[in-house]
CSV table of C-alpha atoms in Angstrom, one decimal:
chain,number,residue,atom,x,y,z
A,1,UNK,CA,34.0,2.2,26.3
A,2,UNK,CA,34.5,5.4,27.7
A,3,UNK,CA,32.5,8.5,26.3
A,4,UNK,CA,33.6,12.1,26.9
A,5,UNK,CA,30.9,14.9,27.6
A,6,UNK,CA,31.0,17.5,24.6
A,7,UNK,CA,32.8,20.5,25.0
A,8,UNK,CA,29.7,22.7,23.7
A,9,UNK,CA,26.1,22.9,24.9
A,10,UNK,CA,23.8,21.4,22.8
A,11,UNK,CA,21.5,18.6,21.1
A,12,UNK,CA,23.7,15.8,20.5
A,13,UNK,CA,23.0,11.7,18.8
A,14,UNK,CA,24.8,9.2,20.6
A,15,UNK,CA,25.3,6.2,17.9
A,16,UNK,CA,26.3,2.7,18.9
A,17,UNK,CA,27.1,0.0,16.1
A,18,UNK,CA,28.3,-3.8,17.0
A,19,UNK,CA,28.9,-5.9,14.6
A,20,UNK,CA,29.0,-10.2,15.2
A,21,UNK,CA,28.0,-13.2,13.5
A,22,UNK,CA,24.4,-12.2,12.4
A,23,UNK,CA,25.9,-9.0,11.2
A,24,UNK,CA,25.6,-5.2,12.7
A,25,UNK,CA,23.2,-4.1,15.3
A,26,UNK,CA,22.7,-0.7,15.4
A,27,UNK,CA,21.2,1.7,18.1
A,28,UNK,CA,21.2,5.4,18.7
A,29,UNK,CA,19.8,8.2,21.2
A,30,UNK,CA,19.5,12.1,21.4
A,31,UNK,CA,20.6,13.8,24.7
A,32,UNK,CA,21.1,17.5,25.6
A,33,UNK,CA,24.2,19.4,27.2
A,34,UNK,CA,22.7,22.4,28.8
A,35,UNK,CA,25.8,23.6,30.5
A,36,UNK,CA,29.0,22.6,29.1
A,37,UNK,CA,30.8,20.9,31.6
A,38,UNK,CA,35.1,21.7,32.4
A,39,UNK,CA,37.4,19.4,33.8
A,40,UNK,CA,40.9,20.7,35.6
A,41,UNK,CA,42.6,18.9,32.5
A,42,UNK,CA,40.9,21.3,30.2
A,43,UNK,CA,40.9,24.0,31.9
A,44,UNK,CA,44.4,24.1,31.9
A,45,UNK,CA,45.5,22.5,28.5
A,46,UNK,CA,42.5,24.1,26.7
A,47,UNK,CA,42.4,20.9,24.1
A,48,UNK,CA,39.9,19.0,23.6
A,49,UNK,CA,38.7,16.0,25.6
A,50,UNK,CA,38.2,13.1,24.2
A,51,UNK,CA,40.8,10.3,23.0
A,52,UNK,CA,42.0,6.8,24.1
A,53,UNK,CA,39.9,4.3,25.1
A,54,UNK,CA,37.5,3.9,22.1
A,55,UNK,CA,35.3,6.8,23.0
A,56,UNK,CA,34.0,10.3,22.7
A,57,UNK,CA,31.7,12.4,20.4
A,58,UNK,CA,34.0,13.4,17.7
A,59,UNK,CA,33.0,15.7,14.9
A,60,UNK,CA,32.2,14.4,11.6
A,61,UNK,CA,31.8,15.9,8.2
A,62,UNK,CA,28.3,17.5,7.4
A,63,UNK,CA,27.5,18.4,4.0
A,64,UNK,CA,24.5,20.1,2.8
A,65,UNK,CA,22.2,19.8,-0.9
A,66,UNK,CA,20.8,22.8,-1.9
A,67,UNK,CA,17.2,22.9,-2.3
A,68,UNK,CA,17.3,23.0,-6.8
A,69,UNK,CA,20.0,20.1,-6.8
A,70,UNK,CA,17.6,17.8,-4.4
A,71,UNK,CA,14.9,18.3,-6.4
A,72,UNK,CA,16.7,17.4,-9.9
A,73,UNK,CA,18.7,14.9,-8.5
A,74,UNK,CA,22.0,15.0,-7.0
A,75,UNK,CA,25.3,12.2,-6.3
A,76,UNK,CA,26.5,12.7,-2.6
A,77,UNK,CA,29.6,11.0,-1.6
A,78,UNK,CA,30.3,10.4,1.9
A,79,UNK,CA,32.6,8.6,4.1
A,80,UNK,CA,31.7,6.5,6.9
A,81,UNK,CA,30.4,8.3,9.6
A,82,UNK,CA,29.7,11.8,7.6
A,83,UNK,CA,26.3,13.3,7.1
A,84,UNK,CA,24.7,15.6,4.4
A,85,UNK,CA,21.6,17.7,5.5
A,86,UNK,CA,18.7,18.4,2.8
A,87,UNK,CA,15.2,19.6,2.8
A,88,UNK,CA,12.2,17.7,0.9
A,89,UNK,CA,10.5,19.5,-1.7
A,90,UNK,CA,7.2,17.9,-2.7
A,91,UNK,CA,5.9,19.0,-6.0
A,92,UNK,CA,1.7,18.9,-5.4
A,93,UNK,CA,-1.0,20.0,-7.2
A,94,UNK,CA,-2.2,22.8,-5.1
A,95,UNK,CA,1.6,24.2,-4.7
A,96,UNK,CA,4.9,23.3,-3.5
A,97,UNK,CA,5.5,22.7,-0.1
A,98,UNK,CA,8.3,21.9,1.7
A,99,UNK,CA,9.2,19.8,4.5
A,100,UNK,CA,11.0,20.0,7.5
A,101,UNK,CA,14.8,19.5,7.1
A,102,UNK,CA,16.6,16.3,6.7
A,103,UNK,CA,19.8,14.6,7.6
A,104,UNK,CA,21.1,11.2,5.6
A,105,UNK,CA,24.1,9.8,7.4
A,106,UNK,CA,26.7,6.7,6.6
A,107,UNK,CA,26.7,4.2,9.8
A,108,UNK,CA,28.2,1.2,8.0
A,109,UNK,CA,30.4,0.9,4.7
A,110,UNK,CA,31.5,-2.4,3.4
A,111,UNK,CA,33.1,-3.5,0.5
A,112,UNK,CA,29.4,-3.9,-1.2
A,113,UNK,CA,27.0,-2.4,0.6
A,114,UNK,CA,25.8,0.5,2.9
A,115,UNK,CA,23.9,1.2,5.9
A,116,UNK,CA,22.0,4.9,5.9
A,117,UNK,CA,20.1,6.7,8.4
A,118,UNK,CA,17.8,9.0,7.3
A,119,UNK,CA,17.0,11.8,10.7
A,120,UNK,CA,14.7,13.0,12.1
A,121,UNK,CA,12.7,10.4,11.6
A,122,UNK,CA,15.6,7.5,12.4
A,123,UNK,CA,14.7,5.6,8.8
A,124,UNK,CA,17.7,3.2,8.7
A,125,UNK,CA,18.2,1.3,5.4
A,126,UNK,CA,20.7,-1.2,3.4
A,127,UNK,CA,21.3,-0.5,0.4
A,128,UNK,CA,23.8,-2.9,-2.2
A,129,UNK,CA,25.9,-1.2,-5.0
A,130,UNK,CA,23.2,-0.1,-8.0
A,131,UNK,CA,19.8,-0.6,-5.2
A,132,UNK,CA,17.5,2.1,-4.8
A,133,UNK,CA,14.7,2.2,-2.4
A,134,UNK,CA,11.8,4.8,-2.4
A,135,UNK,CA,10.9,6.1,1.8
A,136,UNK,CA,8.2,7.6,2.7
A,137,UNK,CA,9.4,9.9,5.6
A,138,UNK,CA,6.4,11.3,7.0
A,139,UNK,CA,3.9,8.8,7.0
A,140,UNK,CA,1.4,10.4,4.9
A,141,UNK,CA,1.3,7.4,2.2
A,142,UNK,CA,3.6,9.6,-0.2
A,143,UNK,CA,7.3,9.1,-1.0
A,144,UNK,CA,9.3,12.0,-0.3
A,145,UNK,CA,12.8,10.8,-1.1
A,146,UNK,CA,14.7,8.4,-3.4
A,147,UNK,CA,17.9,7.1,-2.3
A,148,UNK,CA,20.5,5.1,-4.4
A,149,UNK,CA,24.0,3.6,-4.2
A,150,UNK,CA,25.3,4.0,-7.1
A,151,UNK,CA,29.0,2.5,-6.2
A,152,UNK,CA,31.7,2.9,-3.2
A,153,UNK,CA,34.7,3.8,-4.0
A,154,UNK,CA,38.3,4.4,-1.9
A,155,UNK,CA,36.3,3.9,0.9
A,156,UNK,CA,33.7,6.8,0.0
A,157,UNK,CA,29.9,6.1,-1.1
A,158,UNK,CA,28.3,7.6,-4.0
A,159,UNK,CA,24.9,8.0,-3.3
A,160,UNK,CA,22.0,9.4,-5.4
A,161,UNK,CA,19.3,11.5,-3.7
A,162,UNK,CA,16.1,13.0,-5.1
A,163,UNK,CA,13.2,14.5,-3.8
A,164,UNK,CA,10.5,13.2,-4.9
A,165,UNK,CA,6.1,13.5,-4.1
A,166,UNK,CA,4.6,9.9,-5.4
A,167,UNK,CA,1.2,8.1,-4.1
A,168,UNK,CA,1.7,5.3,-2.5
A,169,UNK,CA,-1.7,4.9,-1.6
A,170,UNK,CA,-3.9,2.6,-3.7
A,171,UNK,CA,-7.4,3.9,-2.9
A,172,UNK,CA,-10.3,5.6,-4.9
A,173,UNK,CA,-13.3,7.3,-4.5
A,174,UNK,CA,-16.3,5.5,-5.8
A,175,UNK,CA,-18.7,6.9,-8.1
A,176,UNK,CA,-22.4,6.0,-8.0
A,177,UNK,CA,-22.0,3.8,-11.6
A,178,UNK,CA,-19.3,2.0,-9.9
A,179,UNK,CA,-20.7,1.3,-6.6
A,180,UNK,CA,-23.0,-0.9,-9.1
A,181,UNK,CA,-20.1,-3.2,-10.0
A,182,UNK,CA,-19.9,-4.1,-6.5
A,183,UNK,CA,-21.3,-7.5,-5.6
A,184,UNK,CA,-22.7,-7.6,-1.9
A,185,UNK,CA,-24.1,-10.7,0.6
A,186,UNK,CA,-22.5,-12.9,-1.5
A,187,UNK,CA,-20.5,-15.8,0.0
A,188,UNK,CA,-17.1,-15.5,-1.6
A,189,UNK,CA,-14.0,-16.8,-1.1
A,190,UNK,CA,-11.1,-14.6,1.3
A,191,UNK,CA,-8.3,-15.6,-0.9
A,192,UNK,CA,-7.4,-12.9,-3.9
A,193,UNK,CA,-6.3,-15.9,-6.3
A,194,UNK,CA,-9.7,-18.2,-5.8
A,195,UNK,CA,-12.0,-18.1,-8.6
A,196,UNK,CA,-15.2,-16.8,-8.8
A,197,UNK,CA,-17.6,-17.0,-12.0
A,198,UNK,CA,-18.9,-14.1,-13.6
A,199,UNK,CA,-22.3,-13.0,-14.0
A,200,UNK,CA,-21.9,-12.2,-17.5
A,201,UNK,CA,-20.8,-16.4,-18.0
A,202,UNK,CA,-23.1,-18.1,-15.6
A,203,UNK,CA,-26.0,-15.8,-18.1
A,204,UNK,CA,-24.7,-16.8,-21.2
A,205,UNK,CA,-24.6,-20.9,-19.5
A,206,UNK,CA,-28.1,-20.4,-19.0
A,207,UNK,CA,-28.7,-19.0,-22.3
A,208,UNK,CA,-27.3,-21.8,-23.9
A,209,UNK,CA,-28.6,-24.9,-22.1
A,210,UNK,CA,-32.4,-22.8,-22.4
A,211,UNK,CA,-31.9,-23.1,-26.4
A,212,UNK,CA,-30.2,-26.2,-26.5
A,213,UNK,CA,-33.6,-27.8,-24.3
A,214,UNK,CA,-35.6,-25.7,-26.8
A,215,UNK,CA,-34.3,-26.9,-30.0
A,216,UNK,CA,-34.1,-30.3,-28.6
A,217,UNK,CA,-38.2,-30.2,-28.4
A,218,UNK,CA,-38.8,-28.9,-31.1
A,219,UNK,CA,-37.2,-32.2,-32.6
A,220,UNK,CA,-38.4,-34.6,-30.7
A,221,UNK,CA,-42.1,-33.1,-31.4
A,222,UNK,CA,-41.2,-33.1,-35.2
A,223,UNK,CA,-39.8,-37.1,-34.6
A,224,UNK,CA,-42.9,-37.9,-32.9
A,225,UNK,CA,-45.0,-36.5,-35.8
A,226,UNK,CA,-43.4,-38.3,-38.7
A,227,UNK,CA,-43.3,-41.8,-36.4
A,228,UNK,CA,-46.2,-41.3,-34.5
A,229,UNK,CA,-47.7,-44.4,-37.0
A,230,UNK,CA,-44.6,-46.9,-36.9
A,231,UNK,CA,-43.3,-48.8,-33.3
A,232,UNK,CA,-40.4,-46.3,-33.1
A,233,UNK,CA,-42.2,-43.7,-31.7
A,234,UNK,CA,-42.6,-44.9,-28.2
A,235,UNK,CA,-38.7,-45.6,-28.6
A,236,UNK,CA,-38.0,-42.0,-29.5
A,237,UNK,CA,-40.4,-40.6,-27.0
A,238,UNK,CA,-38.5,-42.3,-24.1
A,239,UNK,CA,-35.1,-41.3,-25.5
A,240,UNK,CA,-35.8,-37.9,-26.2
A,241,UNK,CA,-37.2,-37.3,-22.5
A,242,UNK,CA,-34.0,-39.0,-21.1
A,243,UNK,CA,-32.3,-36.3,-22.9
A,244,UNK,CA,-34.5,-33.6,-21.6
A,245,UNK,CA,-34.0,-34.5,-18.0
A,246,UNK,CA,-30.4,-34.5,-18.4
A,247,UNK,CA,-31.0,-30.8,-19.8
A,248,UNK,CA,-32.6,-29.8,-16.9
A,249,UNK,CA,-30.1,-31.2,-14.3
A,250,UNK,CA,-27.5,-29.1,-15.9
A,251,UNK,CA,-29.8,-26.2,-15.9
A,252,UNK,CA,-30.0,-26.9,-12.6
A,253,UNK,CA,-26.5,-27.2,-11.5
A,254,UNK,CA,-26.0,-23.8,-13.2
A,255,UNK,CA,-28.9,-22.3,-11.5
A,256,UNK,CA,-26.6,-23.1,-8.3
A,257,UNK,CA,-23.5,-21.8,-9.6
A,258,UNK,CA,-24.6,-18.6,-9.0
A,259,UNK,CA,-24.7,-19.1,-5.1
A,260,UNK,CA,-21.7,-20.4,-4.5
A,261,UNK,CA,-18.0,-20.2,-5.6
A,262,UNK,CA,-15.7,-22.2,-7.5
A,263,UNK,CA,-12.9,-23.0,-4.3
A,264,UNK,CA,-9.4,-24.0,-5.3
A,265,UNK,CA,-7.8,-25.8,-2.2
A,266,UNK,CA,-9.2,-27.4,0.8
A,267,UNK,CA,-12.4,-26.1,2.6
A,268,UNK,CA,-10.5,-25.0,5.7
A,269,UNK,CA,-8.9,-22.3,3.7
A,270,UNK,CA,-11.7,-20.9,2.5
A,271,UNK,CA,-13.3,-17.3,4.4
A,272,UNK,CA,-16.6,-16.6,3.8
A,273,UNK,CA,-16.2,-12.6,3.1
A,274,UNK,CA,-19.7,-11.7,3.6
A,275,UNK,CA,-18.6,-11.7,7.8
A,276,UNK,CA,-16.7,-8.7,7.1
A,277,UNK,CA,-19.5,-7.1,5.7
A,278,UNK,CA,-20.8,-4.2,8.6
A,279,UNK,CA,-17.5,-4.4,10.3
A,280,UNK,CA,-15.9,-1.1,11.8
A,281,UNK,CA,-13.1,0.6,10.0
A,282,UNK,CA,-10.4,2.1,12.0
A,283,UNK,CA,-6.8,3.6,11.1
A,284,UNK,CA,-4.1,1.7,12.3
A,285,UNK,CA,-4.0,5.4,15.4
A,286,UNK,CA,-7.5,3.9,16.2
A,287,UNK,CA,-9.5,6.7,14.5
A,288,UNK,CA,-13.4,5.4,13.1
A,289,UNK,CA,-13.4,5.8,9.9
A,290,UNK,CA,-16.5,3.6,8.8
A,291,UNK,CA,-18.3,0.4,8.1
A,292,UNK,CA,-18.0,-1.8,5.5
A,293,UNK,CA,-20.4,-2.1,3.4
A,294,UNK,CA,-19.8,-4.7,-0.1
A,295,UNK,CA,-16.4,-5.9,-1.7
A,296,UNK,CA,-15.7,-5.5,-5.0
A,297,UNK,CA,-14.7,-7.9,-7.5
A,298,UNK,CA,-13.1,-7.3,-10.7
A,299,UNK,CA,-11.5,-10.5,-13.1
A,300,UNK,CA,-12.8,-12.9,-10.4
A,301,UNK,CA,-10.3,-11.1,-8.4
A,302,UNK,CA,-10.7,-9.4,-4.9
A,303,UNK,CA,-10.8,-5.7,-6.1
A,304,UNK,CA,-11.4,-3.3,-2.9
A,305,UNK,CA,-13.6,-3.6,0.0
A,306,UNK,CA,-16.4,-0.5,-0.2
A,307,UNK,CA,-16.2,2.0,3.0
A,308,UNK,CA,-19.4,3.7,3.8
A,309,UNK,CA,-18.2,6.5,6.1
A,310,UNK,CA,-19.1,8.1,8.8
A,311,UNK,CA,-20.3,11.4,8.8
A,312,UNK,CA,-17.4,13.6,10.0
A,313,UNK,CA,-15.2,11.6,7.9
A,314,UNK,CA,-17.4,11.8,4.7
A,315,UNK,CA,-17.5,16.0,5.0
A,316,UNK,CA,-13.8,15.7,5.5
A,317,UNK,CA,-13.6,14.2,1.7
A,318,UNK,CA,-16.3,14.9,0.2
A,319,UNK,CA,-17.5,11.5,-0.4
A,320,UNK,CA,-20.0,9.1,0.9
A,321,UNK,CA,-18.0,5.8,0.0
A,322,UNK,CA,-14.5,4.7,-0.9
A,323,UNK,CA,-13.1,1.8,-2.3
A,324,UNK,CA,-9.9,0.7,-0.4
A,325,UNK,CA,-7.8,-2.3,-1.7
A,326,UNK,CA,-7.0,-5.2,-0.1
A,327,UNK,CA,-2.9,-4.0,0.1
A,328,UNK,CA,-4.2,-1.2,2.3
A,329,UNK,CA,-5.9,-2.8,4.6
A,330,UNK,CA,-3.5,-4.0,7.8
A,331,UNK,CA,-5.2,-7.0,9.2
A,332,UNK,CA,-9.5,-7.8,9.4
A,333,UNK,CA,-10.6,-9.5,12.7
A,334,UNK,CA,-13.6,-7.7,15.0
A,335,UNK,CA,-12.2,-5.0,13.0
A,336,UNK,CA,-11.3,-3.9,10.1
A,337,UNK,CA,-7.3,-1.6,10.5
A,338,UNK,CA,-6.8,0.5,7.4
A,339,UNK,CA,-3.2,1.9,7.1
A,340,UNK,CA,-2.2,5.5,9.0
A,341,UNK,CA,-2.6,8.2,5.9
A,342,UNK,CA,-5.8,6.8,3.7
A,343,UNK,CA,-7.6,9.7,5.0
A,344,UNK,CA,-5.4,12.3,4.7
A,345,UNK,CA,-4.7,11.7,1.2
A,346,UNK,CA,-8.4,11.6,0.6
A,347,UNK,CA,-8.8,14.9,2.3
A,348,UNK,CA,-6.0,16.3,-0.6
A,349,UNK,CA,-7.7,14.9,-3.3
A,350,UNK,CA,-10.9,16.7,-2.1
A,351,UNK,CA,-9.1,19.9,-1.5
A,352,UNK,CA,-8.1,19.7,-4.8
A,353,UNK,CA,-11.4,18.7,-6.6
A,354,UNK,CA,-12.9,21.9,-4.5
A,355,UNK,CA,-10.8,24.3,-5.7
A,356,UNK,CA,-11.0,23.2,-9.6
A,357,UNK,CA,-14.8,23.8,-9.0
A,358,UNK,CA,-13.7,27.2,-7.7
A,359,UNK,CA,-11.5,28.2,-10.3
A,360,UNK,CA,-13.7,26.7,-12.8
A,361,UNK,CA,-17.2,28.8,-11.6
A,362,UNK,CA,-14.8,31.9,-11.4
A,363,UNK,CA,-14.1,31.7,-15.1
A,364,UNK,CA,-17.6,31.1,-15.5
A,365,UNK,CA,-19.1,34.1,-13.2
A,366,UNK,CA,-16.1,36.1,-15.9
């Protein structure tokens, strides 16, 4: 393949699809043209270059979305190899803001399907006729856009774009009533579906078995006063404190329930949590976040682990703790990764939260 220099300076993306067995592979790079370079040929023709062999930057289509119709929704049809340009609006509490621009172009149209990337950030996607797929450009652990392929047609793909500002992130800050709920140096089980009795159950167990022992005495002493006089008594004596013993080995064995979980599975796949307990928290850009101090369990469930953090950290968002659940956490070895963005959407809540307090003591000081 033969590629021709462009006949203006400038910024230009150099895409390269091949398509085999497995299906396409796709790659792409920027490069710059300072000084726009002028062969004899075109000196003298003053055409363009360019033509046989398969190659050269050729111009496509480039459509742009107005700012209103991205933000209501808008159907974009494009052919392959054309490009629409669009800027993000995101729709926050504490005022609109909007990002930096955006390009969506068509790399690969087939029959049923579609091939997108989304630039600057080089987000490339498939989409099938009637999918839709929710991206979150920036990294910030909030969807900016919603992309859909609604059909293809004579060659041409109707897509559906919207701008759109949804969380993404599946964290909370704790309050001090629910950092009570939290269960800590127990030995639980790692896996999310494992079972783990209740405290409320294992109290109401012991309830039980107490008045069952205690009604059972209370009978046997009333037996052994009516046949303290005949032969049966010894009889009933005996029988009555086989039954007792067997009331207090259950007792027992629910006393002991309360240390240790119900496991579903083989031993091997059991974790014992409490490990990860003190661990150090980090984004996945290696910034400290923390320590973890308890997990939380809710419908003998994994619920969140509990974040004490660190002091910078804890100004930052006005909290002492957090409760992060277990989808954003990356991985847990000698430490714990939390996903890029957890903070700063912490930060935004906080910013938020402060200036309610403001508005709200202005109205008062009025």
């Amino acid at each position: 393949m033969t590629l021709t220099a462009p006949s203006l300076a400038g910024t230009y993306k150099l895409r390269a699809m091949v398509s085999y067995v497995g299906g396409p592979d796709i790659s792409f790079d920027s490069f710059e043209v300072t000084t726009a370079p002028v062969s004899e040929e075109n000196a003298t023709s003053g055409g363009d270059s360019g033509g046989g062999g398969g190659g050269g930057i050729t111009g496509k289509t480039i459509y742009e979305i107005k700012d209103e119709n991205i933000l209501s929704g808008i159907i974009q049809i494009l052919k392959d190899g054309e490009k629409v340009k669009f800027n993000t609006i995101q729709k926050r509490p504490y005022g609109q803001i909007k990002s930096e621009g955006h390009s969506l172009e068509i790399v690969d149209l087939q029959l049923d399907k579609v091939t997108i990337i989304i630039y600057p950030e080089s987000v490339m996607i498939t989409l099938k006729i009637g999918e839709g797929k929710k991206l979150d450009l920036d990294s910030d652990d909030f969807y900016d856009l919603y992309v859909r392929l609604e059909k293809i047609e004579n060659n041409k793909a109707h897509i559906y774009i919207k701008s759109i500002y949804e969380n993404v992130t599946d964290i909370t800050p704790l309050s001090e009533t629910e950092n009570k709920t939290a269960f800590a140096n127990e030995t639980i089980s790692g896996t999310a579906n494992e079972e783990i009795p209740s405290e409320t159950t294992l109290s109401n167990d012991l309830k039980n078995t107490l008045s069952s022992i205690s009604r059972l005495l209370s009978s046997v002493v009333t037996s052994v006063g009516k046949s303290i006089s005949s032969n049966k008594a010894y009889f009933i004596i005996g029988f009555s404190t086989l039954i007792i013993l067997i009331g207090i080995t259950h007792l027992i064995k629910i006393i002991l329930r309360r240390h240790r979980v119900v496991k579903k599975g083989k031993q091997k796949d059991v974790a014992v949590l409490k490990n990860v307990i003190g661990k150090g928290v980090y984004s996945e850009n290696g910034d400290y976040i923390g320590k973890v101090k308890e997990v939380s369990l809710e419908n003998y469930k994994i619920h969140g682990w509990i974040i004490k953090l660190e002091k910078m950290t804890s100004k930052k968002v006005g909290k002492n703790r957090i409760i992060i659940k277990p989808g954003r956490v990356k991985s847990i070895g000698k430490i714990m990764i939390i996903k890029n963005g957890v903070i700063k959407h912490l930060e935004a809540i906080a910013r938020l939260s402060k200036s309610k307090k403001l508005k709200k003591n202005k109205s008062a000081h009025k």
